[in-house]
XYZ file of C-alpha atoms in Angstrom:
712
model
C 46.907 34.050 29.426
C 47.590 32.096 26.618
C 44.966 29.651 27.623
C 42.284 32.107 28.135
C 43.471 33.346 24.783
C 42.917 29.980 23.313
C 39.430 29.237 25.079
C 38.208 32.617 23.961
C 39.215 31.802 20.461
C 37.285 28.395 20.407
C 34.495 30.067 21.974
C 34.484 32.732 19.051
C 34.655 29.900 16.688
C 31.767 27.787 18.330
C 29.537 30.966 18.292
C 30.372 31.250 14.610
C 29.797 27.654 13.804
C 26.509 27.652 15.583
C 25.398 30.828 13.916
C 26.418 29.411 10.304
C 24.672 25.914 11.109
C 21.538 27.934 12.327
C 21.583 29.945 9.106
C 22.289 26.670 7.022
C 19.239 25.213 8.626
C 16.881 28.084 8.892
C 17.679 29.721 5.539
C 15.439 27.106 3.405
C 12.549 27.471 5.723
C 9.728 28.991 3.294
C 7.969 31.893 3.749
C 4.418 31.550 4.958
C 3.449 35.156 5.554
C 3.543 38.391 3.676
C 3.022 38.752 -0.161
C 5.034 36.558 -2.916
C 5.267 38.084 -6.236
C 5.096 35.326 -8.983
C 4.274 35.122 -12.411
C 1.503 32.426 -13.510
C -1.288 33.451 -11.955
C -4.552 34.852 -13.383
C -5.469 36.778 -10.087
C -4.170 37.152 -6.816
C -4.545 34.117 -4.260
C -4.329 33.651 -0.680
C -2.817 30.946 1.200
C -3.719 30.810 4.872
C -1.822 28.731 7.203
C -3.679 27.453 10.278
C -1.720 26.591 13.654
C -0.976 23.354 12.312
C 0.451 24.646 9.122
C -2.272 23.361 6.757
C -2.857 25.524 3.767
C -5.915 27.259 2.869
C -6.045 28.112 -0.441
C -8.681 30.602 -1.680
C -8.526 31.523 -5.695
C -10.707 32.625 -8.357
C -10.287 30.091 -10.625
C -9.426 26.461 -10.506
C -6.034 26.666 -12.544
C -4.958 29.412 -9.832
C -5.876 27.056 -7.162
C -3.834 24.305 -8.704
C -0.980 26.603 -8.974
C -1.456 27.757 -5.527
C -1.471 24.030 -4.223
C 1.626 23.256 -6.388
C 3.321 26.047 -4.429
C 2.088 25.208 -1.226
C 3.124 21.845 -1.590
C 6.748 22.398 -2.853
C 7.117 24.841 0.151
C 6.378 21.982 2.357
C 7.782 18.813 0.440
C 9.942 19.801 -2.133
C 12.780 17.446 -1.341
C 10.226 14.515 -0.890
C 8.684 15.266 -4.216
C 12.011 15.059 -5.969
C 12.741 11.740 -4.296
C 9.413 10.229 -4.993
C 9.812 11.031 -8.737
C 13.597 9.848 -8.701
C 12.120 6.327 -7.327
C 9.450 5.993 -10.096
C 12.276 7.166 -12.769
C 14.880 4.805 -11.442
C 17.296 7.666 -10.691
C 18.080 7.409 -7.038
C 21.948 5.888 -7.471
C 22.553 9.262 -9.037
C 22.306 10.718 -5.630
C 22.588 7.718 -3.329
C 25.185 5.617 -5.112
C 25.227 1.927 -5.018
C 22.393 1.580 -2.169
C 19.985 2.912 -4.704
C 21.099 0.661 -7.734
C 18.468 -2.290 -6.898
C 15.600 -0.017 -6.933
C 16.620 1.943 -10.097
C 17.416 -1.549 -12.042
C 13.523 -2.686 -11.141
C 12.012 0.893 -12.025
C 14.080 1.129 -15.435
C 12.948 -2.380 -16.229
C 9.483 -1.535 -15.735
C 9.801 1.370 -17.651
C 7.447 3.900 -15.420
C 9.290 6.881 -16.657
C 8.342 6.178 -20.202
C 4.789 5.094 -19.250
C 4.401 8.461 -17.137
C 5.424 10.148 -20.337
C 2.878 8.361 -22.551
C 0.021 9.189 -19.538
C 1.081 12.972 -19.851
C 0.656 12.936 -23.715
C -2.491 11.313 -23.562
C -4.150 13.778 -20.887
C -7.732 15.154 -21.495
C -7.739 19.132 -21.679
C -8.869 19.384 -18.169
C -6.191 17.029 -16.581
C -3.744 18.907 -18.839
C -4.686 22.462 -17.670
C -4.586 21.118 -14.027
C -1.453 19.635 -13.793
C 0.453 22.097 -16.055
C -0.719 24.818 -13.416
C 0.259 22.637 -10.564
C 3.449 22.311 -12.034
C 3.993 26.154 -12.776
C 3.376 26.697 -8.941
C 5.846 24.126 -7.863
C 8.530 25.602 -9.906
C 7.544 28.883 -8.976
C 8.095 28.148 -5.251
C 11.444 26.180 -6.009
C 12.394 29.323 -7.510
C 11.399 31.974 -4.925
C 13.261 30.723 -2.113
C 16.593 28.451 -1.006
C 16.408 25.044 -1.686
C 15.546 22.561 1.309
C 18.421 21.605 3.271
C 18.430 17.896 1.998
C 19.536 19.241 -1.555
C 22.686 20.706 0.258
C 23.387 17.925 2.434
C 23.159 15.555 -0.707
C 24.636 17.707 -2.833
C 22.521 18.236 -5.939
C 19.906 20.624 -7.556
C 16.250 20.609 -8.791
C 15.061 19.666 -11.794
C 11.887 21.649 -12.791
C 8.707 19.718 -12.237
C 6.422 18.696 -15.148
C 2.958 16.652 -15.355
C 4.885 13.650 -16.172
C 6.280 13.708 -12.854
C 2.574 13.704 -11.372
C 1.997 10.378 -13.126
C 5.210 8.865 -12.162
C 4.187 9.227 -8.360
C 0.602 7.793 -9.354
C 2.647 4.892 -10.718
C 4.703 4.700 -7.595
C 1.820 4.506 -5.266
C 0.518 1.602 -7.857
C 3.437 -0.138 -7.526
C 3.152 -0.317 -3.625
C -0.319 -1.607 -3.806
C -0.341 -3.895 -6.840
C 1.854 -6.687 -5.734
C -0.037 -9.473 -7.183
C 2.757 -10.627 -9.375
C 5.110 -11.289 -6.492
C 2.518 -13.481 -4.990
C 2.183 -15.594 -8.233
C 5.987 -16.263 -7.845
C 5.624 -17.536 -4.369
C 2.440 -19.867 -5.419
C 4.490 -21.006 -8.725
C 7.505 -22.140 -6.096
C 4.707 -23.706 -3.979
C 3.258 -25.635 -6.892
C 6.583 -26.522 -7.702
C 7.311 -27.955 -4.325
C 3.797 -29.526 -3.452
C 1.629 -29.667 -6.579
C -1.468 -27.584 -7.255
C -4.025 -28.986 -4.570
C -1.513 -28.079 -1.514
C -0.339 -24.824 -3.154
C -4.213 -23.698 -3.252
C -4.667 -24.569 0.304
C -1.703 -22.987 1.387
C -2.742 -19.533 -0.069
C -6.185 -20.007 0.455
C -7.567 -16.740 2.673
C -11.127 -17.571 2.883
C -12.893 -17.919 6.063
C -16.778 -17.956 5.204
C -17.921 -17.395 8.774
C -15.801 -14.056 8.756
C -16.237 -13.126 5.337
C -18.107 -9.505 4.526
C -18.922 -8.848 0.883
C -20.101 -5.980 -1.153
C -23.985 -6.263 -0.801
C -25.794 -7.454 -4.064
C -22.939 -9.334 -5.411
C -24.058 -13.007 -4.858
C -25.024 -13.395 -8.608
C -22.812 -14.371 -10.966
C -21.862 -11.766 -13.407
C -21.335 -11.768 -17.126
C -18.600 -9.551 -18.746
C -19.753 -8.114 -22.058
C -18.776 -10.309 -25.032
C -17.380 -13.091 -23.128
C -18.771 -16.101 -21.197
C -16.895 -15.178 -17.853
C -18.996 -18.152 -15.956
C -16.440 -20.800 -16.742
C -13.066 -20.263 -15.748
C -10.604 -22.818 -17.250
C -7.908 -23.684 -14.832
C -4.494 -22.675 -15.293
C -1.692 -25.614 -16.238
C 0.930 -25.442 -13.735
C 4.291 -24.679 -15.363
C 6.287 -26.068 -12.490
C 8.930 -23.130 -12.480
C 10.726 -22.294 -9.587
C 11.037 -18.514 -9.517
C 12.405 -17.470 -6.155
C 11.827 -13.762 -6.525
C 12.830 -11.171 -3.813
C 10.018 -9.099 -2.511
C 10.076 -6.100 -4.954
C 7.618 -3.886 -2.852
C 8.644 -4.590 0.852
C 4.927 -5.838 1.620
C 4.441 -7.099 5.214
C 2.296 -9.565 6.566
C -1.149 -8.430 7.681
C -0.900 -4.579 6.781
C -3.580 -2.851 5.037
C -6.170 0.092 5.297
C -9.747 0.300 6.332
C -12.938 2.119 4.993
C -16.228 2.537 6.321
C -19.498 4.499 6.072
C -22.543 4.578 8.335
C -25.842 5.759 7.099
C -27.802 8.486 9.160
C -30.211 5.612 10.635
C -27.724 4.595 12.826
C -26.107 7.810 14.018
C -27.156 10.008 16.610
C -26.964 13.241 14.220
C -29.363 11.595 11.732
C -26.467 12.141 9.027
C -24.164 9.662 7.458
C -20.237 9.302 8.858
C -17.464 7.954 6.413
C -14.207 6.783 8.283
C -11.401 6.207 6.325
C -7.749 5.340 7.688
C -4.971 4.328 5.214
C -2.127 2.339 6.138
C 1.125 2.084 4.017
C 4.720 2.297 4.625
C 6.112 4.588 7.226
C 7.985 7.447 5.813
C 9.506 10.835 7.022
C 7.834 12.983 6.246
C 4.268 11.357 6.031
C 3.500 10.206 2.396
C 0.043 12.182 2.881
C -0.221 16.175 2.592
C -3.338 17.971 3.984
C -4.964 20.848 1.861
C -7.942 22.938 1.764
C -8.533 23.893 -1.919
C -10.787 26.612 -3.003
C -10.951 28.140 -6.706
C -13.942 28.920 -8.773
C -16.350 25.789 -8.632
C -13.951 23.606 -6.648
C -14.145 23.611 -2.876
C -12.392 20.401 -1.484
C -10.191 19.489 1.357
C -8.563 16.466 2.568
C -5.517 14.546 1.706
C -3.282 14.256 -1.424
C 0.355 12.987 -2.123
C 2.971 15.631 -2.560
C 3.053 15.885 -6.420
C -0.445 15.189 -7.065
C -2.914 18.172 -7.793
C -6.560 18.080 -5.972
C -7.666 15.917 -2.958
C -7.129 12.067 -3.284
C -9.148 11.694 -0.137
C -11.475 14.146 1.582
C -14.752 15.923 0.927
C -16.423 19.093 -0.692
C -19.390 20.887 -0.002
C -21.625 17.773 -0.950
C -19.779 14.811 -0.787
C -16.997 12.748 1.088
C -14.843 9.814 -0.221
C -12.208 7.606 1.259
C -10.252 4.559 -0.095
C -8.584 1.255 0.515
C -6.756 -0.885 -1.862
C -9.124 -3.268 -3.741
C -6.488 -5.892 -4.213
C -7.499 -7.050 -7.540
C -5.667 -9.173 -10.239
C -4.175 -6.293 -12.420
C -0.964 -8.080 -13.108
C -0.132 -11.392 -15.007
C 3.597 -12.879 -15.299
C 3.899 -14.792 -18.861
C 6.404 -17.137 -19.757
C 8.187 -16.266 -23.000
C 10.178 -18.985 -24.949
C 13.113 -17.217 -26.582
C 14.886 -18.954 -29.923
C 18.244 -19.026 -27.903
C 19.780 -17.843 -24.835
C 20.837 -14.650 -26.201
C 18.219 -14.137 -29.037
C 15.636 -11.438 -28.876
C 13.038 -13.455 -30.708
C 10.332 -15.228 -28.929
C 7.375 -17.390 -29.784
C 3.901 -15.940 -30.268
C 1.192 -17.832 -31.861
C 3.824 -20.181 -33.723
C 5.976 -17.503 -35.236
C 9.444 -16.395 -33.928
C 8.863 -12.322 -33.197
C 11.329 -9.685 -32.278
C 10.910 -8.350 -28.983
C 11.441 -4.436 -28.440
C 14.668 -3.363 -27.086
C 15.381 -0.651 -24.741
C 18.479 0.458 -23.204
C 18.550 2.181 -19.935
C 22.043 4.072 -18.863
C 21.802 4.295 -14.874
C 24.143 7.000 -13.479
C 25.668 5.802 -10.189
C 27.116 8.265 -7.828
C 30.824 7.709 -7.231
C 31.023 4.400 -9.797
C 30.949 3.872 -13.292
C 27.259 3.806 -14.932
C 25.309 0.603 -15.099
C 23.700 -0.222 -18.695
C 20.536 -2.273 -18.991
C 19.270 -3.957 -22.241
C 15.774 -4.467 -21.557
C 13.447 -6.503 -23.636
C 9.744 -5.977 -24.094
C 7.530 -8.535 -25.534
C 3.877 -8.126 -26.525
C 3.059 -8.919 -22.633
C 5.473 -6.456 -21.224
C 9.011 -6.219 -19.849
C 11.075 -9.374 -19.407
C 11.860 -9.015 -15.625
C 13.977 -12.245 -15.272
C 15.486 -14.052 -18.016
C 16.937 -17.807 -17.750
C 18.459 -19.185 -20.855
C 15.486 -19.466 -23.208
C 12.918 -18.737 -20.759
C 11.955 -15.201 -19.912
C 9.333 -14.007 -17.478
C 7.252 -10.979 -18.880
C 5.229 -8.773 -16.591
C 1.988 -7.443 -17.757
C 0.247 -4.740 -15.963
C -2.408 -2.132 -16.515
C -0.241 0.668 -15.361
C 2.286 -0.098 -17.892
C -0.206 0.725 -20.767
C 0.695 4.353 -20.812
C -2.720 5.546 -21.603
C -5.019 7.287 -18.855
C -6.149 10.326 -17.489
C -5.769 12.359 -14.189
C -9.640 13.294 -14.352
C -10.837 10.812 -11.898
C -9.502 13.057 -8.870
C -10.712 16.357 -10.456
C -13.833 15.312 -11.037
C -14.561 13.562 -7.867
C -13.551 16.996 -6.030
C -16.117 18.723 -7.912
C -19.092 16.079 -7.655
C -22.191 16.814 -6.210
C -23.805 13.324 -6.130
C -23.488 9.932 -6.396
C -24.179 9.625 -9.919
C -21.516 12.325 -10.604
C -19.205 10.428 -8.136
C -19.549 6.968 -9.917
C -18.861 8.946 -13.442
C -15.780 10.527 -12.197
C -14.332 7.237 -11.115
C -14.957 5.671 -14.521
C -11.829 7.612 -15.564
C -9.765 5.758 -12.892
C -7.019 3.406 -14.387
C -4.736 2.942 -11.572
C -4.326 1.980 -8.765
C -7.512 -0.120 -8.238
C -9.283 1.169 -5.405
C -12.448 0.732 -3.207
C -14.310 4.233 -2.678
C -16.506 4.538 0.110
C -18.931 7.317 -0.308
C -21.309 9.667 1.531
C -23.418 12.696 0.726
C -25.074 15.528 2.623
C -28.493 14.312 1.162
C -27.995 11.131 3.346
C -26.905 8.644 0.671
C -23.983 5.939 1.490
C -22.326 4.075 -1.588
C -19.427 1.978 -2.695
C -17.531 1.997 -5.878
C -14.952 -0.434 -7.270
C -12.613 1.254 -9.471
C -9.861 0.805 -11.737
C -8.741 -0.954 -14.816
C -8.986 -4.892 -14.156
C -7.871 -7.143 -16.844
C -10.506 -9.586 -18.230
C -8.824 -12.961 -18.847
C -9.807 -15.279 -21.572
C -8.577 -18.170 -19.216
C -7.196 -18.438 -15.724
C -7.374 -16.294 -12.486
C -4.423 -14.235 -12.066
C -3.043 -16.548 -9.360
C -0.281 -18.195 -11.398
C 2.207 -17.449 -14.010
C 0.777 -18.401 -17.531
C 2.260 -19.634 -20.819
C 3.052 -16.678 -23.278
C 3.691 -18.542 -26.569
C -0.342 -18.267 -27.642
C -3.377 -16.419 -26.718
C -4.791 -19.038 -24.237
C -4.464 -16.621 -21.219
C -4.700 -13.471 -23.194
C -6.483 -10.479 -21.692
C -9.318 -9.799 -23.814
C -9.671 -5.991 -22.547
C -10.888 -4.724 -18.885
C -13.724 -5.358 -16.866
C -16.837 -3.113 -18.052
C -17.442 -0.454 -15.565
C -20.639 -1.435 -14.751
C -19.740 -4.936 -13.720
C -17.457 -3.496 -11.161
C -18.972 -3.892 -7.856
C -20.941 -0.817 -6.567
C -23.615 -0.408 -4.130
C -26.021 2.477 -2.999
C -27.733 2.503 0.594
C -27.648 -1.039 1.365
C -30.525 -2.215 3.612
C -27.740 -3.031 6.734
C -27.141 0.725 6.799
C -23.426 0.397 6.790
C -20.535 -0.341 4.043
C -17.048 -1.288 4.990
C -13.787 -2.327 3.056
C -10.490 -3.756 4.769
C -8.567 -5.087 1.614
C -10.758 -8.349 2.004
C -12.421 -10.353 -0.798
C -14.928 -8.004 -2.143
C -17.330 -10.585 -3.578
C -18.200 -14.295 -3.068
C -15.758 -16.936 -4.906
C -18.891 -17.611 -7.479
C -18.634 -14.048 -9.131
C -17.644 -13.719 -12.622
C -15.708 -12.290 -13.884
C -12.715 -13.192 -11.244
C -11.373 -10.225 -10.101
C -8.874 -11.169 -7.573
C -7.614 -14.540 -5.681
C -5.225 -12.692 -3.362
C -6.646 -10.902 -0.669
C -6.192 -10.223 2.833
C -8.166 -12.112 5.328
C -11.312 -11.191 6.844
C -10.548 -10.399 10.449
C -10.363 -6.619 10.252
C -13.382 -6.372 7.965
C -15.264 -8.618 10.262
C -14.555 -6.367 13.450
C -15.459 -3.523 11.654
C -18.962 -5.024 10.447
C -19.631 -6.281 14.049
C -18.960 -3.207 15.565
C -21.051 -1.414 12.914
C -24.052 -3.573 13.040
C -24.043 -2.918 16.914
C -24.436 0.826 16.366
C -27.959 2.179 16.644
C -27.310 5.986 17.536
C -23.724 6.333 17.416
C -22.108 9.717 17.455
C -19.348 10.522 14.779
C -16.971 10.463 17.260
C -17.922 7.042 18.508
C -18.001 5.812 14.963
C -14.412 7.328 14.267
C -13.010 5.844 17.598
C -13.402 2.252 15.595
C -10.020 3.079 13.591
C -8.568 2.659 17.059
C -9.696 -0.662 17.963
C -6.668 -3.109 18.669
C -8.622 -6.609 18.828
C -6.635 -9.279 17.229
C -9.069 -12.111 16.267
C -6.395 -14.750 14.997
C -3.987 -14.063 18.283
C -6.989 -14.416 20.362
C -8.022 -17.898 18.952
C -4.187 -18.868 19.298
C -4.338 -17.657 22.836
C -7.708 -19.431 23.951
C -6.522 -22.769 22.204
C -3.346 -22.542 24.120
C -5.091 -21.812 27.414
C -7.142 -25.041 26.901
C -4.053 -27.042 25.917
C -2.158 -25.970 29.135
C -4.795 -25.900 31.732
C -3.832 -29.114 33.365
C -0.023 -29.242 32.432
C 2.077 -30.510 35.216
C 4.108 -27.424 35.270
C 2.963 -24.568 37.385
C 4.417 -21.918 35.351
C 2.707 -23.133 32.177
C -0.824 -23.587 33.973
C -0.247 -19.939 35.450
C 0.392 -18.826 31.784
C -2.966 -20.950 30.543
C -4.804 -19.141 33.022
C -3.874 -15.141 32.259
C -4.273 -16.396 28.379
C -7.802 -17.818 29.090
C -8.763 -14.261 30.490
C -7.235 -12.143 27.810
C -9.698 -10.301 25.635
C -7.609 -10.165 22.568
C -6.820 -6.258 22.550
C -3.579 -5.438 21.724
C -3.101 -2.500 23.945
C 0.258 -0.838 24.901
C 0.685 -1.555 28.359
C -0.260 -5.117 28.231
C 2.543 -8.013 28.038
C 0.393 -10.960 26.641
C 0.321 -9.798 23.103
C 4.181 -9.854 23.450
C 4.138 -13.177 24.099
C 1.313 -14.206 21.617
C 3.116 -12.839 18.591
C 6.352 -14.431 19.736
C 4.424 -17.749 19.803
C 2.488 -17.460 16.726
C 6.046 -16.615 14.953
C 7.581 -19.759 16.427
C 4.165 -21.853 15.936
C 4.368 -20.929 12.023
C 7.949 -21.540 11.770
C 7.719 -24.898 13.309
C 4.855 -25.630 10.852
C 5.789 -24.556 7.853
C 9.715 -23.864 7.431
C 10.806 -27.670 7.575
C 8.844 -28.517 4.586
C 9.075 -25.020 2.401
C 12.769 -24.613 3.378
C 14.169 -21.273 4.697
C 13.953 -19.083 1.737
C 10.516 -19.919 0.589
C 9.151 -20.060 3.867
C 10.268 -16.507 4.675
C 8.380 -15.115 1.631
C 5.626 -17.488 2.665
C 5.424 -15.941 5.957
C 6.163 -12.438 4.793
C 2.583 -12.345 3.142
C 0.363 -13.128 6.102
C -0.729 -16.628 4.716
C 0.061 -19.100 7.329
C -2.455 -17.829 10.012
C -5.558 -19.153 8.022
C -4.484 -22.930 7.460
C -3.618 -22.984 11.395
C -6.829 -21.359 12.316
C -8.473 -23.955 10.265
C -6.584 -26.844 11.715
C -7.172 -25.695 15.592
C -11.030 -25.247 14.710
C -11.093 -29.001 13.253
C -11.607 -27.785 9.630
C -10.971 -30.429 6.943
C -9.691 -28.017 4.585
C -6.528 -27.366 6.616
C -5.470 -31.078 5.554
C -5.061 -30.194 1.977
C -2.326 -27.511 3.242
C -0.332 -30.437 4.903
C -1.638 -29.183 8.569
C -3.426 -31.701 10.865
C -5.255 -30.674 13.904
C -3.203 -33.244 16.149
C 0.274 -31.912 14.530
C -0.760 -28.108 15.381
C -2.086 -28.552 18.767
C 1.406 -30.309 19.517
C 3.261 -27.477 17.867
C 1.125 -24.985 19.798
C 2.236 -26.480 23.066
C 6.075 -26.871 22.191
C 5.873 -23.085 20.849
C 4.262 -22.207 24.043
C 7.196 -23.348 26.152
C 9.704 -22.125 24.102
C 8.498 -18.687 23.940
C 7.736 -18.440 27.696
C 11.407 -19.992 28.288
C 12.773 -17.213 26.118
C 11.284 -14.798 28.321
C 13.543 -15.717 31.132
C 12.616 -16.572 34.917
C 9.894 -13.967 35.303
C 7.528 -15.211 32.372
C 5.217 -12.908 31.437
C 5.792 -10.266 33.791
C 9.716 -10.148 32.312
C 8.143 -9.702 28.837
C 8.213 -6.039 27.407
C 5.234 -4.359 27.382
C 3.375 -4.753 23.759
C 3.748 -1.082 22.734
C 7.443 -0.991 23.383
C 7.754 -4.404 21.656
C 5.732 -2.773 18.625
C 7.355 0.393 18.319
C 6.720 2.598 15.356
C 9.727 3.520 13.451
C 9.855 6.704 11.265
C 12.720 7.168 9.432
C 14.422 10.037 7.348
C 16.117 8.824 3.964
C 19.162 10.467 5.206
C 19.252 9.359 8.830
C 20.995 6.299 7.943
C 24.449 8.391 7.935
C 25.212 8.501 11.921
C 25.893 12.044 11.618
C 22.471 12.884 10.030
C 20.644 10.405 12.821
C 19.004 13.435 14.191
C 16.784 13.916 11.335
C 14.847 10.863 12.697
C 12.567 11.222 16.021
C 12.806 8.269 18.508
C 10.666 5.045 18.242
C 6.985 5.784 19.331
C 5.118 3.498 21.415
C 2.105 2.120 20.046
C -0.863 -0.262 20.297
C -2.312 -2.553 17.511
C -1.248 -5.171 15.100
C -1.362 -6.270 11.761
C -4.482 -8.018 12.138
C -6.192 -5.355 14.285
C -8.368 -2.258 12.738
C -5.540 -0.330 14.110
C -3.244 -2.349 11.698
C 0.033 -0.792 13.230
C 3.709 -2.339 12.805
C 7.235 -0.725 13.199
C 7.580 0.101 9.284
C 3.794 0.099 8.157
C 0.804 1.515 9.872
C -1.847 4.611 10.176
């Protein structure tokens, strides 16, 4: 009887525990049916959720629509919105402890919170009305229902949303896309080790046979008030910077955008396709909404915390985006009076740097105090003795507008679309365009510095104005196009204009593998359906891995080892498709990784090689060498050396697969599994918050640019 009583008690406690757990989890689920009374609206608003949970908002005015958008976004993503603004503000350590400290130090040093506040103060009236209405909607939702479960699990509360928080998230996304300063540090270390000529060759991504530029920009442009046809070379400083990667940028990762004229489609109307590729998050960084209020009727994607529609369409036009990879950052080397002084040299005079003291609260530990110096160029992100490295970045200027997003959402034609983008400051983006009148177009947008000298590829001296910024490139000088003769336009983070174009917009961009594949497929379209054009997004052809496989097949075709001859035969027949069920991609990627390590790590050293390889650079010198291109020699790579390394890497990679060879390799989809991680799932007892890995095809060099932590 005692045992029965104990079992009954345990059963009752278990039932009570499960009931409490169910309540704990379900209580924060937002109300999506019925009527909710809130203050702040000018008239009743309807939010209808479809079968997928997407909110369709119907309001009488724009401001009410933005209020309702903020309300719905908070219902779905309140904790995500809070974590995003905390990242931008540098306040992750308050809730995460020491694990968030490195990120907080970086963000506080940049001064994102201060810049976001300046953005908010300088808003135009339309932006202010929209962002204030959105913030009011967010706060109304937060007040009308229990907070999401993550707040309870971490143990903290909600701070009211403000327009400044929206700008903080814009800056955070710009930080993920604008990483040219980090590239500058890698090239600086390469220059320090090998000299300028070799460093240039090691980071040169140009492959003329595969290039696709924005049409109409083979000419040399002239920026207003500056003879930019001549670019003075940067004097290498020979400083070893050895910076860690601040953004987590992965090799061969990026986004795609293309638009096809109705002359090439089965419907006779234009088709626009866009797939953005960012770091994988759970939930997604994107949020879908259909927004209707007064003259506004737009649908598509935005980020939680951002009002309006960032990617999508209205009743007249459609638009999509990719990162333009333009040089919006520079590193300036400042010379201080002494190792402890805050005075630095500027045009022959000692001037005092501004000082900002930041106090970082760290959960479970004492606060961390940062003493940050800001020169005329920007914050000092590293200091060694009398030398400091200052970061100049357009995002940190603290003036701008949210008007570009709002005006695009209500634009009716290409002219209004271009006018809207003239207000855009950051991040720098490629915009594809299509409209119901049959037009297709393109616009480069954002503030790109106009340099007196240099090209944004290396750190420069800050002691004088030799490398000063002279404002920004005039908007009309930025690349744009309308109805090109080819009948299609495409961007994939590639070099937008030929090297002869002035002013120089960028020296760091992704190799042209994806954009060449897109252009090739679109050029074959004659009467393609929207579904066929959209299906290009799932294309998994990997050009550089195919070239490596073919070269390996030729070199091993007559090898005395029968296993290698069999491998050569299978590689020779491979089509370069990184499909999930194929084992050949698993081998070729392993061979590629071994090959690049063998070719570059001995000369670069372990640390510099790791940073160099993480930015997809080695593949181009290797391809040049395999094809007999003499430019590879400047990078220290000869055809004979790379051929020997290809064979050696093939042998080692095949041996690593075991006695079954290729048949023993994992299918590529399992080797390349997509990882979606909830921020709290690192704790073992919360691991259930993250789903299992997802089998996926693709690669960093394919249109379907899918990697474990980065992808569509």
